mmCIF file of C-alpha atoms and ligand atoms in Angstrom:
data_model
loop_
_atom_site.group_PDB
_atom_site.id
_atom_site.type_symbol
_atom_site.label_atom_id
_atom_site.label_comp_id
_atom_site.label_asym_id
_atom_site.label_seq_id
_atom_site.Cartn_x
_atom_site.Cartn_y
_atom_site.Cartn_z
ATOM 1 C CA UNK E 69 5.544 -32.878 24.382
ATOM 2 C CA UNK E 70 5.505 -29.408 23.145
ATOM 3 C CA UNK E 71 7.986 -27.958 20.733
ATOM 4 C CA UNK E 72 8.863 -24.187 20.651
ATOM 5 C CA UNK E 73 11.705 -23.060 18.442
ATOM 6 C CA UNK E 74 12.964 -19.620 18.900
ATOM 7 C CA UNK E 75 11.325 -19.881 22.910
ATOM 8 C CA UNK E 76 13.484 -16.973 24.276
ATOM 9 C CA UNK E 77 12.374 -14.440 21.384
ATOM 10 C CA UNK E 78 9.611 -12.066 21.631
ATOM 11 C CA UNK E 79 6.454 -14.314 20.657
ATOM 12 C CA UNK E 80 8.400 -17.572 21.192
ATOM 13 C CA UNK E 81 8.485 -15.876 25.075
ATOM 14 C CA UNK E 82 5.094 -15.211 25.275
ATOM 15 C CA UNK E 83 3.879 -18.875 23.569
ATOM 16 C CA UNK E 84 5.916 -20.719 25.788
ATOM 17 C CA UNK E 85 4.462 -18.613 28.572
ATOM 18 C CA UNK E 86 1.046 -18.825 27.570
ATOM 19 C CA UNK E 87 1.234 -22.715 27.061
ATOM 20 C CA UNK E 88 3.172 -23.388 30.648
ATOM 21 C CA UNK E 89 -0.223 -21.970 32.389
ATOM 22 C CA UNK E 90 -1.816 -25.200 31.638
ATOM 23 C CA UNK E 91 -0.045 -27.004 34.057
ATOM 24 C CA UNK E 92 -0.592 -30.354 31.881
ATOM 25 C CA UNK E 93 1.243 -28.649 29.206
ATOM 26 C CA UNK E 94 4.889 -29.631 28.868
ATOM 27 C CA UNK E 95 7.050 -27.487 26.254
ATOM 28 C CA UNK E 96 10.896 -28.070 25.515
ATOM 29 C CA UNK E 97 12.244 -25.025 23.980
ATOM 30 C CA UNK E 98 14.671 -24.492 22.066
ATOM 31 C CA UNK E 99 16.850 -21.548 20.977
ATOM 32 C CA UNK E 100 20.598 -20.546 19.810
ATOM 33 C CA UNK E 101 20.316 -16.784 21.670
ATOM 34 C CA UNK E 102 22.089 -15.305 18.519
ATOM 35 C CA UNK E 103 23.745 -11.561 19.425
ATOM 36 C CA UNK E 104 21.254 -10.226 16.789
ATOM 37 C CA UNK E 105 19.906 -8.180 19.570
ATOM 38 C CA UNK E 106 20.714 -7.624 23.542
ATOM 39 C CA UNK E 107 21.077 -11.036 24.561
ATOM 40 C CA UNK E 108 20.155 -10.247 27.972
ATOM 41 C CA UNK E 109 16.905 -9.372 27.072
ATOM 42 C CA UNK E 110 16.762 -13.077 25.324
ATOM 43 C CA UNK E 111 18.131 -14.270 28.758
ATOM 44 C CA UNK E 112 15.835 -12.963 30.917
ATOM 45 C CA UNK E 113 13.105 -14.025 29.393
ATOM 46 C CA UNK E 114 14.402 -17.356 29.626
ATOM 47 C CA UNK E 115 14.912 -17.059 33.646
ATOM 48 C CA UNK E 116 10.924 -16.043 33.222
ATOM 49 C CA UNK E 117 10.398 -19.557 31.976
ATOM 50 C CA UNK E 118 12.734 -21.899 33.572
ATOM 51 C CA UNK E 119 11.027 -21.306 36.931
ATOM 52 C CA UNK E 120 8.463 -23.643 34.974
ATOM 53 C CA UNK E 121 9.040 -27.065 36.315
ATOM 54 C CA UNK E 122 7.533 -28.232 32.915
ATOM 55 C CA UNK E 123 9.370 -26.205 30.910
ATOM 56 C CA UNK E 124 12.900 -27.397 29.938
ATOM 57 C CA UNK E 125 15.530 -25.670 27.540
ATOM 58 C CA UNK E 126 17.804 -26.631 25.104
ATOM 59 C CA UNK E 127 20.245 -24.404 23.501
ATOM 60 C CA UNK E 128 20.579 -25.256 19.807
ATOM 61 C CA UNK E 129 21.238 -24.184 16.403
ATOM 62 C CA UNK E 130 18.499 -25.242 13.901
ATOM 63 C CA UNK E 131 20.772 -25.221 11.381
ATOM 64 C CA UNK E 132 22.565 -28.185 12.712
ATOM 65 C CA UNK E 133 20.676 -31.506 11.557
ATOM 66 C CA UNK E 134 22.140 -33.866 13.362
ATOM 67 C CA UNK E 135 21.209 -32.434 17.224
ATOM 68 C CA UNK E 136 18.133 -31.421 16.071
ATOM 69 C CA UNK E 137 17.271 -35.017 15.209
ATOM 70 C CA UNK E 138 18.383 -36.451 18.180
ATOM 71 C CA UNK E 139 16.299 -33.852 19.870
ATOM 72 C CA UNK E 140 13.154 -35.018 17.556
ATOM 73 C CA UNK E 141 14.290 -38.247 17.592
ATOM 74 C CA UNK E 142 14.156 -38.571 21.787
ATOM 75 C CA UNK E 143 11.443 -36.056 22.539
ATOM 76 C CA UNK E 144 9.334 -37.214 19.527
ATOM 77 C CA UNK E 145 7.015 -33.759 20.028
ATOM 78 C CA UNK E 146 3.603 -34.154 19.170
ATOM 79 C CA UNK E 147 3.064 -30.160 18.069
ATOM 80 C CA UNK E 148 5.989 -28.200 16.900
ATOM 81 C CA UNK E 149 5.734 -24.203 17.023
ATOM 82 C CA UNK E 150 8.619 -22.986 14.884
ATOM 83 C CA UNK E 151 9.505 -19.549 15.779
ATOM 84 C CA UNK E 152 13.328 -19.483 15.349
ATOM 85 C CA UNK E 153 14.617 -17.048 11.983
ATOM 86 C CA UNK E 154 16.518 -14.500 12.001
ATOM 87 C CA UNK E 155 13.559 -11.602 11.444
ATOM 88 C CA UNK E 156 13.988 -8.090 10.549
ATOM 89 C CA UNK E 157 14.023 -6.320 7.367
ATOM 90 C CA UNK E 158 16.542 -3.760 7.499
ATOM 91 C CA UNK E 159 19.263 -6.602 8.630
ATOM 92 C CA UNK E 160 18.307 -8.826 5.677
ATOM 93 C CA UNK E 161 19.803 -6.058 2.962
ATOM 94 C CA UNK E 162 22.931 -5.956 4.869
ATOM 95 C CA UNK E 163 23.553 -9.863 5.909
ATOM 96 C CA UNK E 164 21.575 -11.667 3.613
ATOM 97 C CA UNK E 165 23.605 -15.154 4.450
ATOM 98 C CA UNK E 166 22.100 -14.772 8.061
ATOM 99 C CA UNK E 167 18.696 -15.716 6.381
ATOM 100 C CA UNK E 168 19.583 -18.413 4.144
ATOM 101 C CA UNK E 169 21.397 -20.171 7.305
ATOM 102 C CA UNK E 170 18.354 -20.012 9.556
ATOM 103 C CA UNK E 171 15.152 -19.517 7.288
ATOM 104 C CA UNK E 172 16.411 -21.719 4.580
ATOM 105 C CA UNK E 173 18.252 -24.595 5.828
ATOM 106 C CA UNK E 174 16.951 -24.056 9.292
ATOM 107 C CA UNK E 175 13.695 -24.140 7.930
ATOM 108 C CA UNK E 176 14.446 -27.240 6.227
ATOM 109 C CA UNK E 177 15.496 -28.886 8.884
ATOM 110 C CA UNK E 178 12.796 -28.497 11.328
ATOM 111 C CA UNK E 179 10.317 -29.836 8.425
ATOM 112 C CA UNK E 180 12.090 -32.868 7.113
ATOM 113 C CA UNK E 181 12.436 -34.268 10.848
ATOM 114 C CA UNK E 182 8.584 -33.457 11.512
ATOM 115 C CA UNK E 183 7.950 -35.593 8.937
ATOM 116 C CA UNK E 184 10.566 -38.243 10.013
ATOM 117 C CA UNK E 185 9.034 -37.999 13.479
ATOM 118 C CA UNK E 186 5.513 -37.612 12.300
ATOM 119 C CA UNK E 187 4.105 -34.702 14.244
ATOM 120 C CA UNK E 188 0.566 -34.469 14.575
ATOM 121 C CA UNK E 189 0.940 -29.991 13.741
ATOM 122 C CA UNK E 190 3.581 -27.943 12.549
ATOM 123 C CA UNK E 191 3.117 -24.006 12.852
ATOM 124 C CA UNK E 192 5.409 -21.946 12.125
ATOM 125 C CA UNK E 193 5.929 -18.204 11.589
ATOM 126 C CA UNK E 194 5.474 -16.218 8.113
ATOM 127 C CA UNK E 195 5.146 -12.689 7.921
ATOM 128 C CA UNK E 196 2.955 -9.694 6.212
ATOM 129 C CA UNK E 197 6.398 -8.849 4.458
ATOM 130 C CA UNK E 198 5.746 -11.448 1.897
ATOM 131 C CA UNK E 199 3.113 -9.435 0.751
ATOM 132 C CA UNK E 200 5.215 -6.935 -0.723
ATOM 133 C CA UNK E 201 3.946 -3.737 -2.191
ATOM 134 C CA UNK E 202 0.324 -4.518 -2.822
ATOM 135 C CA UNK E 203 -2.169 -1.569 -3.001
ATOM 136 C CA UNK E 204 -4.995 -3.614 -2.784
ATOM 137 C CA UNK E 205 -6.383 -3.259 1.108
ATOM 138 C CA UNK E 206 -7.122 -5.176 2.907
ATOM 139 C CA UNK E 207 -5.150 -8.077 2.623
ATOM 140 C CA UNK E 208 -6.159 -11.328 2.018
ATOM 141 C CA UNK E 209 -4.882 -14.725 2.318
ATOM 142 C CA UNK E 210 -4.885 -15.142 -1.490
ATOM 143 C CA UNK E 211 -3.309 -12.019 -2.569
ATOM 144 C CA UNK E 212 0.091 -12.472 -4.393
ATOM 145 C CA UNK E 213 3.271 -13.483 -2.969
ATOM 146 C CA UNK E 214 5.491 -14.073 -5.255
ATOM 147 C CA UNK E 215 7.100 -10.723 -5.578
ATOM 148 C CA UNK E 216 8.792 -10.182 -2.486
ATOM 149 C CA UNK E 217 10.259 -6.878 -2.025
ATOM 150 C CA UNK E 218 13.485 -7.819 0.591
ATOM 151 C CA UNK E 219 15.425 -10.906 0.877
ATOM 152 C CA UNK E 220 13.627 -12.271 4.603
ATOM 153 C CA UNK E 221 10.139 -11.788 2.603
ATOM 154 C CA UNK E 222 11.910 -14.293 -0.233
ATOM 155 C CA UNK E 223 13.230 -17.062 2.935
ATOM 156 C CA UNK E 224 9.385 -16.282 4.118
ATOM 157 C CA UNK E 225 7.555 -16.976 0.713
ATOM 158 C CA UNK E 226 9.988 -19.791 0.168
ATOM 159 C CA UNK E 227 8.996 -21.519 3.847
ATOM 160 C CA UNK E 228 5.839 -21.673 2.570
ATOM 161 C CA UNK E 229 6.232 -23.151 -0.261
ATOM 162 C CA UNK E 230 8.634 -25.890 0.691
ATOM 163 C CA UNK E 231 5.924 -26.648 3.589
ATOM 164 C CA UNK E 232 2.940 -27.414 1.373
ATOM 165 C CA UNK E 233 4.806 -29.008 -0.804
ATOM 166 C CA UNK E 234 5.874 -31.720 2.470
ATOM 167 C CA UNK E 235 2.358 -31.129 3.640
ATOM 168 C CA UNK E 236 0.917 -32.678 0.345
ATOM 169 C CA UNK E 237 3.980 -35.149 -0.274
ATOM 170 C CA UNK E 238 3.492 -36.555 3.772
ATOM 171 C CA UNK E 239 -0.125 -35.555 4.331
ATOM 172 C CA UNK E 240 1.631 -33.748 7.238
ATOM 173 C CA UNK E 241 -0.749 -30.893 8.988
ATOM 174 C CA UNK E 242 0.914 -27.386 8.573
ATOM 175 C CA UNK E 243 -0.590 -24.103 9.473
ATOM 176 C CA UNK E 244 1.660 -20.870 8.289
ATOM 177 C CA UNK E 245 1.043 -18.069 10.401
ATOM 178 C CA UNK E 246 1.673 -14.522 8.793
ATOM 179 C CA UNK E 247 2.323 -12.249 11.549
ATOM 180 C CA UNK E 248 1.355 -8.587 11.308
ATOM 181 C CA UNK E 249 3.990 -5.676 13.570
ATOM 182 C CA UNK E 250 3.398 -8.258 16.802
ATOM 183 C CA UNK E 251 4.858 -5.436 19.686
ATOM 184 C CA UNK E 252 3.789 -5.539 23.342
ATOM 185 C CA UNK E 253 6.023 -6.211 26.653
ATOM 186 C CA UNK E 254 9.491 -8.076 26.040
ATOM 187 C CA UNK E 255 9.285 -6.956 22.334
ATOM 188 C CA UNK E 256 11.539 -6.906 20.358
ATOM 189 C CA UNK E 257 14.811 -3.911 20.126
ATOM 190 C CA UNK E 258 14.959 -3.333 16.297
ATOM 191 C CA UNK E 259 11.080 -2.548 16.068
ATOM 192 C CA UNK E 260 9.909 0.533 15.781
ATOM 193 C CA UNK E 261 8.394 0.837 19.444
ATOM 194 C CA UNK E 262 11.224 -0.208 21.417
ATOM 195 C CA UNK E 263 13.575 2.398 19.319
ATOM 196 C CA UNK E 264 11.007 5.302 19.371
ATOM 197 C CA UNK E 265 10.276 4.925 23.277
ATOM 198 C CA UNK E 266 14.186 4.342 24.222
ATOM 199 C CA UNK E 267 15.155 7.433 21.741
ATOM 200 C CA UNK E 268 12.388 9.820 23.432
ATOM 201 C CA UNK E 269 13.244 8.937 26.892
ATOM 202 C CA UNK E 270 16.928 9.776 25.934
ATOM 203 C CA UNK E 271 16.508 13.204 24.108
ATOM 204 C CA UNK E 272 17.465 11.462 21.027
ATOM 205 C CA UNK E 273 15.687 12.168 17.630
ATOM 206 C CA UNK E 274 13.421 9.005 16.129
ATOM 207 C CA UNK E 275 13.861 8.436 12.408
ATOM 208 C CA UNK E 276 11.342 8.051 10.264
ATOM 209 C CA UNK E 277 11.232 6.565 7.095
ATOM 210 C CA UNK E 278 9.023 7.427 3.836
ATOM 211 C CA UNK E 279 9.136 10.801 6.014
ATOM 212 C CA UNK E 280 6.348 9.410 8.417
ATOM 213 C CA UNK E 281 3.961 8.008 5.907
ATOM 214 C CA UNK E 282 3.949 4.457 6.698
ATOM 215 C CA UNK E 283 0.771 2.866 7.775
ATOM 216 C CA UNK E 284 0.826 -0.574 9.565
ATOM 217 C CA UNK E 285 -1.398 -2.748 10.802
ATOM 218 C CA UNK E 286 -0.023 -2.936 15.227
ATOM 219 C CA UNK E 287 -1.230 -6.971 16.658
ATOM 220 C CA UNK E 288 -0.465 -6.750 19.896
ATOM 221 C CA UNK E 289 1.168 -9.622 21.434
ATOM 222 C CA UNK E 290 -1.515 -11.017 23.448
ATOM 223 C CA UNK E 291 -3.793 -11.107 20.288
ATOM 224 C CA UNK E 292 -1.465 -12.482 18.691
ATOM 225 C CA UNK E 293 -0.840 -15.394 20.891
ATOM 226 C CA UNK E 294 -4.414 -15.919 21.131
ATOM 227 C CA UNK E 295 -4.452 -16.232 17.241
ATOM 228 C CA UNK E 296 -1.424 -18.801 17.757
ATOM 229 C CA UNK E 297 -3.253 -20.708 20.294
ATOM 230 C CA UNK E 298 -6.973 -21.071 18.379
ATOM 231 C CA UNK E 299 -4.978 -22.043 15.174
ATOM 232 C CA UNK E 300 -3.457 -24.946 17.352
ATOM 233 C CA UNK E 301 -7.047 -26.236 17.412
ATOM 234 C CA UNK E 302 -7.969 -25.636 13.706
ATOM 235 C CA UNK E 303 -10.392 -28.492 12.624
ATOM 236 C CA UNK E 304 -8.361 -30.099 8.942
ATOM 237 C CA UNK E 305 -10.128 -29.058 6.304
ATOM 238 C CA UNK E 306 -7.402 -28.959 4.234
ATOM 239 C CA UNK E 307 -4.152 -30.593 5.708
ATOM 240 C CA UNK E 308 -1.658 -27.372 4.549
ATOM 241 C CA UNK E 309 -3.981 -23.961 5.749
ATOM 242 C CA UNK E 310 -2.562 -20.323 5.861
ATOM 243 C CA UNK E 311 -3.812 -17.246 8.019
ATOM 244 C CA UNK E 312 -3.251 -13.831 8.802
ATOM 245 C CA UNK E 313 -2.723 -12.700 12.551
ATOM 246 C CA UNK E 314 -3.885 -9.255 13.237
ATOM 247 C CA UNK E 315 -5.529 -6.246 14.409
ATOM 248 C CA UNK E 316 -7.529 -6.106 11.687
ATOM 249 C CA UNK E 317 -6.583 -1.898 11.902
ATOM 250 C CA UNK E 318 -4.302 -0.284 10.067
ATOM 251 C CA UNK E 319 -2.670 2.656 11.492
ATOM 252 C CA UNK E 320 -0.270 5.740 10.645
ATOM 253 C CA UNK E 321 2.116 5.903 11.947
ATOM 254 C CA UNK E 322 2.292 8.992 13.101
ATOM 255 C CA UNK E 323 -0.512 8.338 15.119
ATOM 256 C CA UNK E 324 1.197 5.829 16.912
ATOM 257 C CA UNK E 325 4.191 8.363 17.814
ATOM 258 C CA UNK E 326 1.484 10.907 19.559
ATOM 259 C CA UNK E 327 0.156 8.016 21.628
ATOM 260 C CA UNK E 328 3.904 7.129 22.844
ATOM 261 C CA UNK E 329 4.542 10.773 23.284
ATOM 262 C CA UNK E 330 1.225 11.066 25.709
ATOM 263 C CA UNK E 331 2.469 8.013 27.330
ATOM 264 C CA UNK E 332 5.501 9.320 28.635
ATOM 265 C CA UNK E 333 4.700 12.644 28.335
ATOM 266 C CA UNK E 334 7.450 13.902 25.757
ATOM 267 C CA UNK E 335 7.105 15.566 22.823
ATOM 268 C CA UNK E 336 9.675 13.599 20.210
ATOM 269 C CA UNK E 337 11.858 14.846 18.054
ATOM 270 C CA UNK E 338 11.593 13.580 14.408
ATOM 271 C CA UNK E 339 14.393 13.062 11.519
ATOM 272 C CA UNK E 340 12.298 12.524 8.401
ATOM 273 C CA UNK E 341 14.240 10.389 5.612
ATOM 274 C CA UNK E 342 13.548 8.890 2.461
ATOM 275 C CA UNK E 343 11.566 5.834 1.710
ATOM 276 C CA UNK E 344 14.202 2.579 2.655
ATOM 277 C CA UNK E 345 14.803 -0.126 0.284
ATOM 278 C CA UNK E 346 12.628 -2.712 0.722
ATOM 279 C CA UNK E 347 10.510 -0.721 3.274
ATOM 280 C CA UNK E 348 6.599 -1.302 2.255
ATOM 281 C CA UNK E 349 4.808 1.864 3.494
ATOM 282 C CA UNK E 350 1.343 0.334 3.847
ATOM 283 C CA UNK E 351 0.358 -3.281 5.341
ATOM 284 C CA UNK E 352 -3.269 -3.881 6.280
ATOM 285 C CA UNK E 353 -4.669 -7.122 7.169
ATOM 286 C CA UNK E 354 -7.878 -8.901 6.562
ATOM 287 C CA UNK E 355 -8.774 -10.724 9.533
ATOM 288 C CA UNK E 356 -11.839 -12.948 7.744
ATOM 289 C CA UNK E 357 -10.362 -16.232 7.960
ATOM 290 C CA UNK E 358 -9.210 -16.395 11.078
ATOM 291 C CA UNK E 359 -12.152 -15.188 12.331
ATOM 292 C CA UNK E 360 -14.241 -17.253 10.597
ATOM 293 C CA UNK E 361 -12.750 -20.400 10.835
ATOM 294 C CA UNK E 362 -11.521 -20.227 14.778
ATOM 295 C CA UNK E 363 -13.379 -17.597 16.133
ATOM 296 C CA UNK E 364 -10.617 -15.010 16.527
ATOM 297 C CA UNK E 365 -11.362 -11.737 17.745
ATOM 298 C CA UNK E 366 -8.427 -9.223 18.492
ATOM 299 C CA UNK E 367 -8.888 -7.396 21.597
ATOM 300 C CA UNK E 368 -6.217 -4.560 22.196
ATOM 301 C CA UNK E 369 -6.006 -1.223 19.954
ATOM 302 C CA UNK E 370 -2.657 0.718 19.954
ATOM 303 C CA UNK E 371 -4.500 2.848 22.811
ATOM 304 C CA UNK E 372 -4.186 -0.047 25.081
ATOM 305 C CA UNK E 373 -1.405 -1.766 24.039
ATOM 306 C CA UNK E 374 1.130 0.997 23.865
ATOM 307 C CA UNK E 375 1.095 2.318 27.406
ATOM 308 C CA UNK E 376 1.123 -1.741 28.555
ATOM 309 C CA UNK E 377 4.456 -1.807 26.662
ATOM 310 C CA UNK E 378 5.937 1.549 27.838
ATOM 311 C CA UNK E 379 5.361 0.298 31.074
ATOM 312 C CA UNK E 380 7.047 -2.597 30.816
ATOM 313 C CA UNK E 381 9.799 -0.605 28.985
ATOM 314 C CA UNK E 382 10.240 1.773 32.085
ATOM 315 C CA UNK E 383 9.870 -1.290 34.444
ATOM 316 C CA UNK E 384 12.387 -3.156 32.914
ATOM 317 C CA UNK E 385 15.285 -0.608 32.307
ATOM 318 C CA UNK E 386 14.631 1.426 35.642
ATOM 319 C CA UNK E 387 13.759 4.185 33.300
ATOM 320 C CA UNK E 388 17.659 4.680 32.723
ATOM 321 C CA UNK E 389 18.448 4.188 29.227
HETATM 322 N N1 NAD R 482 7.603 -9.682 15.730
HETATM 323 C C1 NAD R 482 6.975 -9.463 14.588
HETATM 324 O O1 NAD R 482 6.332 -8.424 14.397
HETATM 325 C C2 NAD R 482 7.000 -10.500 13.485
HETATM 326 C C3 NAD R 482 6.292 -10.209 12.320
HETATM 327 C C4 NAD R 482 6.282 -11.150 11.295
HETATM 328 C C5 NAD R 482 6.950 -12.348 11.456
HETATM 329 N N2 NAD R 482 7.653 -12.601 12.590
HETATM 330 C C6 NAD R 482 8.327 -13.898 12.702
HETATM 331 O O2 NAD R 482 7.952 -14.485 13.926
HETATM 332 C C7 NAD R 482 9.026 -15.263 14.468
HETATM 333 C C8 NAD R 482 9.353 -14.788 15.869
HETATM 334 O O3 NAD R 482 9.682 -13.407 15.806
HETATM 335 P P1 NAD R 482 10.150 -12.551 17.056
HETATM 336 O O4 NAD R 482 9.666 -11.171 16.848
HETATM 337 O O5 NAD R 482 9.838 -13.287 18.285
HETATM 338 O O6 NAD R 482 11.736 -12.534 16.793
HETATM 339 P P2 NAD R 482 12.955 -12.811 17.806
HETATM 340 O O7 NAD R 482 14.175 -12.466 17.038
HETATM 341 O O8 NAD R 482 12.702 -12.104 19.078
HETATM 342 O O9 NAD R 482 12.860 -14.374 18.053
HETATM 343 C C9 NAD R 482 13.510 -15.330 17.260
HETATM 344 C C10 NAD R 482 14.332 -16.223 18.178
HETATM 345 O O10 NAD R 482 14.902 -17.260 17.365
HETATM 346 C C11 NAD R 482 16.242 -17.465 17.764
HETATM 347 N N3 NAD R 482 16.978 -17.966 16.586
HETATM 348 C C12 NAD R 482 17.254 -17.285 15.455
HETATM 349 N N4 NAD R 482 17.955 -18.062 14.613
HETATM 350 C C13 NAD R 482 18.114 -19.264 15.228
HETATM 351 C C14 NAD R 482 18.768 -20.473 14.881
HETATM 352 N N5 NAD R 482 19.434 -20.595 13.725
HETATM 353 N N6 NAD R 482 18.724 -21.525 15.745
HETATM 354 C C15 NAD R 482 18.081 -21.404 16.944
HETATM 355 N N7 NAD R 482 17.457 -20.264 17.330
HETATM 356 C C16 NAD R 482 17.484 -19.211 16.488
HETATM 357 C C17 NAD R 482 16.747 -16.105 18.221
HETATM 358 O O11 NAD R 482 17.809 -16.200 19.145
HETATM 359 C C18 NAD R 482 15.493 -15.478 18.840
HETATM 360 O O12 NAD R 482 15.473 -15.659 20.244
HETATM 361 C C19 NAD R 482 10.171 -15.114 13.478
HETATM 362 O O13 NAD R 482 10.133 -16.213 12.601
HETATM 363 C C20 NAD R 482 9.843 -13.829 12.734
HETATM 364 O O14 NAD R 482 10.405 -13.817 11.447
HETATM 365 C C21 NAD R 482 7.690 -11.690 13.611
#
């Protein structure tokens, strides 16, 4: 059995999805479909996978112990893809409790019963936010991490660090997977994407912070899955491994507003504001370990990617909103 922790979020969506193909796979997923945004978007994508015969759902809170070990304790899952946090940066200066309940004890609780259980792999999502405000480009594995610049980087960093220290302790197998601006179909409301395409279709002007200067490196989703998926696989050489997932690009972001504007034809209109707390204007991944060590090879540029999500976008909402 297959575990997938925050299954009716964006990636969590698209794992579960991706795994269910296989139809040897089976995944129980698992999510608490929190109000942090539309959660009929969280419930649709849900109706996507329940048609799965080998797919079932439970809906939980990770941050309560004692159902989530009775679900480790029956299902006893042999992989465990832990997806569930509350993400977002911008929320994180405003509800900072929101993270310590689900990255922190949440966290916690997912990696003390894969221990107890004994899973053969535990994944789980980190970010490029833990990064911070480094200059040096691109980004490696090694660089720095210990001066987070918002609170979710700090439940991120900490995640890590509480899961070698069990990987070491337990000799348990734990890959952290530090996600670069995943977008693509289904994403995700508070992202930059979904806001800039709804706010364009609706006459409405799209903010930019750092007045437009912010460069970031765009994974698409399917990439990103892909990345996921080969890290599954990764041979042991060491029992505790870290990677980045990404395009391996990194791109300004005005760039990325002229190819949404092309897309659907609209010319946006643009508030520029000041740099945000906590907002890091440049992230840039190196791709070398990945690459090296599973063969990874990103596939879709913004070019691509972009239209694949505004059509989704105008698909979805009938165009309306
Ligand atoms: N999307 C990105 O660009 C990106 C970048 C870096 C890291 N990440 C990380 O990847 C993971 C998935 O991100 P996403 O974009 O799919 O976000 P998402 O918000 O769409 O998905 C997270 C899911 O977890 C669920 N959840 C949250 N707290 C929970 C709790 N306490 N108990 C049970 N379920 C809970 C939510 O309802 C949601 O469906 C997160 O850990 C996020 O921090 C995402």
């Amino acid at each position: 059995m297959i575990f997938i922790t925050g299954c009716a979020g964006f990636i969590g969506f698209h794992l579960t999805k991706k795994i269910l193909k296989n139809k040897k796979n089976k995944v129980l997923g698992l999510d608490n479909l929190n109000n942090y945004y539309d959660v009929k978007l969280k419930k649709d994508r849900l109706k996507i996978l329940l048609k799965h015969k080998n797919f079932k759902f439970i809906r939980r809170d990770i941050t309560n112990y004692k159902k989530l070990e009775n679900i480790f304790k029956y299902y006893k899952p042999k992989t465990v893809y832990h997806l569930a946090a509350q993400a977002g940066v911008r929320h994180s200066l405003k509800n900072p409790e929101d993270y310590v309940k689900s990255n922190l004890i949440g966290f916690f609780n997912i990696l003390h019963l894969s221990k107890e259980v004994r899973v053969n792999h535990l994944l789980f999502a980190s970010t490029s936010s833990i990064y911070g405000d480094q200059t040096k480009m691109p980004i490696t594995e090694n660089s720095v991490i210990t001066k987070p610049i918002q609170f979710y980087a700090a439940t991120k960093g900490s995640n890590e660090l509480m899961a070698y220290s069990y990987s070491k302790l337990y000799s348990l197998k734990i890959t952290a997977l530090r996600f670069f601006t995943v977008y693509g179909p289904w994403g995700r409301p508070d992202m930059a994407l979904f806001k800039f395409t709804k706010n364009i279709i609706n006459n409405k002007k799209i903010e930019l912070y750092n007045f437009g200067n912010h460069f970031r490196d765009f994974t698409y989703i399917d990439d990103c899955i892909n990345g996921i998926l080969l890290l599954s696989k990764r041979k042991s050489v060491s029992k505790y491994d870290i990677f980045n997932i990404a395009n391996g690009n990194s791109r300004p972001l005005e760039h990325f507003i002229k190819i949404i504007e092309t897309c659907l034809n609209k010319k946006s209109k643009k508030k520029y504001l000041v740099l945000q707390k906590g907002d890091i204007k440049k992230t840039s991944a190196s791709i070398r370990k990945i690459k090296e060590q599973v063969n990874f090879k990103p596939k879709v540029s913004i070019n691509i990617g972009i239209p694949k999500f505004i059509n989704w976008f105008k698909e979805y909402y009938g165009f309306q909103r």
